[in-house]
PDB file of C-alpha atoms (C1' of nucleotides) in Angstrom:
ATOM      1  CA  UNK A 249       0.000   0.000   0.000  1.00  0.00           C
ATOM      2  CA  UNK A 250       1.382   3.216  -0.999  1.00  0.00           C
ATOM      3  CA  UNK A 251       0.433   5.907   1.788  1.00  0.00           C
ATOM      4  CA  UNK A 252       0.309   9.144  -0.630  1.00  0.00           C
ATOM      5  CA  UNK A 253      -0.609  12.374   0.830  1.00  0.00           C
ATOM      6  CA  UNK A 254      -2.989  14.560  -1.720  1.00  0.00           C
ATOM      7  CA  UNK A 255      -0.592  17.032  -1.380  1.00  0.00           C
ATOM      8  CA  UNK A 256       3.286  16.808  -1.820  1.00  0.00           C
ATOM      9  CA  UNK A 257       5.518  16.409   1.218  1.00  0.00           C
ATOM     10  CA  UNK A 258       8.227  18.566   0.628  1.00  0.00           C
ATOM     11  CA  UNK A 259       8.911  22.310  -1.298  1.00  0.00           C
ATOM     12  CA  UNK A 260      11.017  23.399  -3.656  1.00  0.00           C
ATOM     13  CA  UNK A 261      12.650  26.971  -3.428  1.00  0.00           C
ATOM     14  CA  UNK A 262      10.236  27.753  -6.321  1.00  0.00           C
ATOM     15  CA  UNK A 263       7.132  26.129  -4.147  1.00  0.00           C
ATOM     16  CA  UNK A 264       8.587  28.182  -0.916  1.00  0.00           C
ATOM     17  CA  UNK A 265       7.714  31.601  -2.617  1.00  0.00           C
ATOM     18  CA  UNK A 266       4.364  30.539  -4.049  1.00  0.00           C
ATOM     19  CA  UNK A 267       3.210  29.611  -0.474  1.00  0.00           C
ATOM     20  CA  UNK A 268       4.748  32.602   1.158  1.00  0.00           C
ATOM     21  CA  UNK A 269       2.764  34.907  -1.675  1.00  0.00           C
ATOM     22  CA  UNK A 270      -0.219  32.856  -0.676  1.00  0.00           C
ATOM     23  CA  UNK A 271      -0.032  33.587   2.535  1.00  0.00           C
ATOM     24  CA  UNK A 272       0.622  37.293   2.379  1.00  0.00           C
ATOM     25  CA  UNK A 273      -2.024  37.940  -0.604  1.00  0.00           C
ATOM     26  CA  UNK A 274      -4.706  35.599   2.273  1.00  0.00           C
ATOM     27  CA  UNK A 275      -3.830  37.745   5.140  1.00  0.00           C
ATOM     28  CA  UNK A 276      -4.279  40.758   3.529  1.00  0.00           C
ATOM     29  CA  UNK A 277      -7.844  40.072   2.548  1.00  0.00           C
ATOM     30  CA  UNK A 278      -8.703  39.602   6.413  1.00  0.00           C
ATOM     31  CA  UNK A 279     -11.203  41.918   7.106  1.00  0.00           C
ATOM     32  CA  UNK A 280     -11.293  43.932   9.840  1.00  0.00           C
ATOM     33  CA  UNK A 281     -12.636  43.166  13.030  1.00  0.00           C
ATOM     34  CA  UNK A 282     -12.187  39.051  12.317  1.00  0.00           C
ATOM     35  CA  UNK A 283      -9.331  36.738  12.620  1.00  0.00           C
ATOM     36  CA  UNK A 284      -8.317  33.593  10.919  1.00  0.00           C
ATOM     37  CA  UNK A 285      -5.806  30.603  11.538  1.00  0.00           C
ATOM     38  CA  UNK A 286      -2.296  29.639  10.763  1.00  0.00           C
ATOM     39  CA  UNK A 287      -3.496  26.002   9.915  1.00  0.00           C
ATOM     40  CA  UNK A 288      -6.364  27.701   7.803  1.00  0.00           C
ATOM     41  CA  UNK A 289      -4.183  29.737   5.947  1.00  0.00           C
ATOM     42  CA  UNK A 290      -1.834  27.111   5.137  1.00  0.00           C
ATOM     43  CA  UNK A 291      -4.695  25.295   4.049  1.00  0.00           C
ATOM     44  CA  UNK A 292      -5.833  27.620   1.862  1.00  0.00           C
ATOM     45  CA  UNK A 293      -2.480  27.708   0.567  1.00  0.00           C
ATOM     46  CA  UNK A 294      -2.221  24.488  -0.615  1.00  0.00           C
ATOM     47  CA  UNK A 295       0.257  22.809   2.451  1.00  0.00           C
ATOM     48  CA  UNK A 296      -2.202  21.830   5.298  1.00  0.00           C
ATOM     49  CA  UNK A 297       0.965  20.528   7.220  1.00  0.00           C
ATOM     50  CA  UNK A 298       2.754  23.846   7.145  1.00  0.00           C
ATOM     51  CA  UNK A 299       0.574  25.765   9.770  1.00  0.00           C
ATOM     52  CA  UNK A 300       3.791  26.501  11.635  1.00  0.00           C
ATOM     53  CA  UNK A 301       5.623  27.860   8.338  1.00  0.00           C
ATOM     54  CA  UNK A 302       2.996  30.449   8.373  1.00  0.00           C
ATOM     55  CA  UNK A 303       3.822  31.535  11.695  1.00  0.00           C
ATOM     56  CA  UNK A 304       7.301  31.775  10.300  1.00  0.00           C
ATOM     57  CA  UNK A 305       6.729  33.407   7.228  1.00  0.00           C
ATOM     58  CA  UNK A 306       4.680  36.260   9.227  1.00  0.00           C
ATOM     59  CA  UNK A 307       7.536  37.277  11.461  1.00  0.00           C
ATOM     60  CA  UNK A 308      10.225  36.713   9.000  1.00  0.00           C
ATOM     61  CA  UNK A 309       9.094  38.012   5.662  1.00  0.00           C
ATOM     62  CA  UNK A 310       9.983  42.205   5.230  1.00  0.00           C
ATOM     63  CA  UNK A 311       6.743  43.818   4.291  1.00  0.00           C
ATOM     64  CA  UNK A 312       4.440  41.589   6.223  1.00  0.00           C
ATOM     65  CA  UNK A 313       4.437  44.237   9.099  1.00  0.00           C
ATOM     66  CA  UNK A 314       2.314  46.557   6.673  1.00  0.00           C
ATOM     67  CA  UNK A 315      -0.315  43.706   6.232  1.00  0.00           C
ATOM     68  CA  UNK A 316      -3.158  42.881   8.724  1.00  0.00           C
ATOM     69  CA  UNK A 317      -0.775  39.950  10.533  1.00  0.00           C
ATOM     70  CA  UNK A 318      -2.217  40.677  14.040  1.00  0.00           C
ATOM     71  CA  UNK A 319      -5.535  39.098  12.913  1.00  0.00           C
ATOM     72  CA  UNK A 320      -3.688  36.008  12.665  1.00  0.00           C
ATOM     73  CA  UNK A 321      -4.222  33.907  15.710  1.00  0.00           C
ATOM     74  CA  UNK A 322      -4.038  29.992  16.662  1.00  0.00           C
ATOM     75  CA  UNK A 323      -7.262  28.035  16.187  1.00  0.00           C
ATOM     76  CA  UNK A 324      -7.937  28.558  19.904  1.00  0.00           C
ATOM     77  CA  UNK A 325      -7.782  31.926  19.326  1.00  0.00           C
ATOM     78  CA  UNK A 326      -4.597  32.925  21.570  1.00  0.00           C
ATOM     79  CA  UNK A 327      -2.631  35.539  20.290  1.00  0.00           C
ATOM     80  CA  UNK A 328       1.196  35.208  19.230  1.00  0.00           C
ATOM     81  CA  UNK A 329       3.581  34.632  22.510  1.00  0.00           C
ATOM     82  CA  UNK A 330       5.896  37.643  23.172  1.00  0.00           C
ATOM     83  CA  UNK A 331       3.475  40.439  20.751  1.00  0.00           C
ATOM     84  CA  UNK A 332       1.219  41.934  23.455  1.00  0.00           C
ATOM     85  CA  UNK A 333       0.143  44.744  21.126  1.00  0.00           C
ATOM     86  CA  UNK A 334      -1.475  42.567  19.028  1.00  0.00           C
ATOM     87  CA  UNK A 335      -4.320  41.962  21.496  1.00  0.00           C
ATOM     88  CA  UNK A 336      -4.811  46.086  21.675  1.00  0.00           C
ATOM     89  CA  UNK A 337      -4.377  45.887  17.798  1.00  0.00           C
ATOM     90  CA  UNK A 338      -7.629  43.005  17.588  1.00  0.00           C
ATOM     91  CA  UNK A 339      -9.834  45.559  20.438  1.00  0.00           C
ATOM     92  CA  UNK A 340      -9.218  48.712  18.671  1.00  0.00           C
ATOM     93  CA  UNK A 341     -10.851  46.920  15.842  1.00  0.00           C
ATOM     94  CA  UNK A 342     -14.169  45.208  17.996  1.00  0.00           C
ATOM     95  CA  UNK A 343     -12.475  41.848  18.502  1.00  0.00           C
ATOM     96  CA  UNK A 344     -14.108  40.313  21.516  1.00  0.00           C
ATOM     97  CA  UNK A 345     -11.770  38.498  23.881  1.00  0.00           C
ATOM     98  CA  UNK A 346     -12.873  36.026  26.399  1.00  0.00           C
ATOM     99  CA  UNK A 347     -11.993  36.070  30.117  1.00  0.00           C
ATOM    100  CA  UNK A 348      -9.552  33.276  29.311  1.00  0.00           C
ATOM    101  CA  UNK A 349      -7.298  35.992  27.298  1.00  0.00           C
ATOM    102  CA  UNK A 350      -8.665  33.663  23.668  1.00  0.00           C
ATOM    103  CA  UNK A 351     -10.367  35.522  20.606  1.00  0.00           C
ATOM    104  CA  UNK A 352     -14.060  34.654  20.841  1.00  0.00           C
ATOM    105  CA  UNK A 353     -13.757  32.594  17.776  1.00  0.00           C
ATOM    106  CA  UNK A 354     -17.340  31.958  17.288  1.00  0.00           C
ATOM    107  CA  UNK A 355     -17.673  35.611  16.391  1.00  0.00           C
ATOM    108  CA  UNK A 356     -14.478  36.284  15.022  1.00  0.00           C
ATOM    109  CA  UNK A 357     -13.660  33.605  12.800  1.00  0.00           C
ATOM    110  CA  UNK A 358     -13.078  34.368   9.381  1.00  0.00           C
ATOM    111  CA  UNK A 359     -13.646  31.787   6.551  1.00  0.00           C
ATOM    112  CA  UNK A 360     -13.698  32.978   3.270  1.00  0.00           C
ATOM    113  CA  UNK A 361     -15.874  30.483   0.840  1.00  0.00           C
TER     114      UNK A 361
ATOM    115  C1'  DT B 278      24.852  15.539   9.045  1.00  0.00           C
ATOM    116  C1'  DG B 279      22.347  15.665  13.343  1.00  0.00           C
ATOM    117  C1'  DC B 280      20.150  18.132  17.070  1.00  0.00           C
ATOM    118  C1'  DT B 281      17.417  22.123  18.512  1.00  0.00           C
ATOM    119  C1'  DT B 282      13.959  25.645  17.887  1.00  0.00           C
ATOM    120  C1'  DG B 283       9.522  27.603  17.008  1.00  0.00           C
ATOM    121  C1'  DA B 284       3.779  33.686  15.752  1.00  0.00           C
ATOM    122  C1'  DC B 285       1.088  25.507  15.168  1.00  0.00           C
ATOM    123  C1'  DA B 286      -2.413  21.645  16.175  1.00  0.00           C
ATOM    124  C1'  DG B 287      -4.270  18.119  18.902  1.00  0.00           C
ATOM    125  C1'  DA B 288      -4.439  15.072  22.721  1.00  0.00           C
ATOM    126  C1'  DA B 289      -3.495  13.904  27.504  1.00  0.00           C
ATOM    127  C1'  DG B 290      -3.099  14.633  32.504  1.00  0.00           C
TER     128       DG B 290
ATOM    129  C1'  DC C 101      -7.689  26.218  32.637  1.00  0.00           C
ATOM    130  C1'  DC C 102      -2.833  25.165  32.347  1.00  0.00           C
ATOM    131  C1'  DT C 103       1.262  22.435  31.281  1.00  0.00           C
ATOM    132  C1'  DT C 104       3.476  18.908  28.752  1.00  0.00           C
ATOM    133  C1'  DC C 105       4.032  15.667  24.990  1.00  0.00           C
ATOM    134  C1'  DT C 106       3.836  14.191  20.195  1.00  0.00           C
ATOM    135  C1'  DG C 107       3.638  15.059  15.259  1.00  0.00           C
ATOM    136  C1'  DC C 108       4.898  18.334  12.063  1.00  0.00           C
ATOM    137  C1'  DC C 109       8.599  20.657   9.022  1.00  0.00           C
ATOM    138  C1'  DA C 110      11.778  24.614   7.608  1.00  0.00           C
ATOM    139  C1'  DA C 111      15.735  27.058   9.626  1.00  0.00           C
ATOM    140  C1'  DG C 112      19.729  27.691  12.462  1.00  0.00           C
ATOM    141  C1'  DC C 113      23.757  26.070  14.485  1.00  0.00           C
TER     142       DC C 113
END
DNA sequence: TGCTTGACAGAAG
DNA sequence: CCTTCTGCCAAGC
């Protein structure tokens, strides 16, 4: 039995840049005032294993600070570890956070069709 | 080349 | 609810 995914396992340098364009061109279509996921956007992207390279590509890639990246949380709706300003970023906009510190996700998700 | 480190996700205790 | 562990995979060292 061969156990193939239905998507490939590994990127090129060539696949590495589509997926990081992905990414940026889906996070800047968040509106305001909802959030979406790192696994979601990878999704979306094409890699549903490469949640964390989201994450990655977010911090790392110059230019990504102009973009809407605080409305980028983890499905649970906690906010990145070590960026406290993204919180005031999501109230200024009407995000709704729950007394646990999470994103009320059941208000806030965003899933585009 | 091999081990460690995460802006993750999910499960377990 | 919180911490820890496992699976994941590119990057750094």
């Amino acid at each position: 039995m061969s156990a193939l995914k239905d998507y490939p396992d590994k990127m090129t340098a060539e696949e590495a840049r589509t997926f990081r364009d992905a990414v940026l061109d889906i996070v800047s279509h968040i509106p305001r005032g909802m959030v979406t996921t790192y696994g979601n956007i990878a999704a979306l992207a094409g890699w549903p294993s490469h949640s964390r390279m989201v994450g990655r590509t977010l911090r790392y890639t110059p230019g990504a600070e102009s973009l809407p990246c605080h409305r980028v949380v983890n499905i649970e709706g906690r906010t990145a570890p070590g960026w406290s300003r993204q919180r005031m970023l999501l109230e200024e906009e009407g995000v709704a956070f729950k007394a646990n510190g999470h994103v009320d996700m059941l208000r806030h998700l965003w899933e585009p069709q």
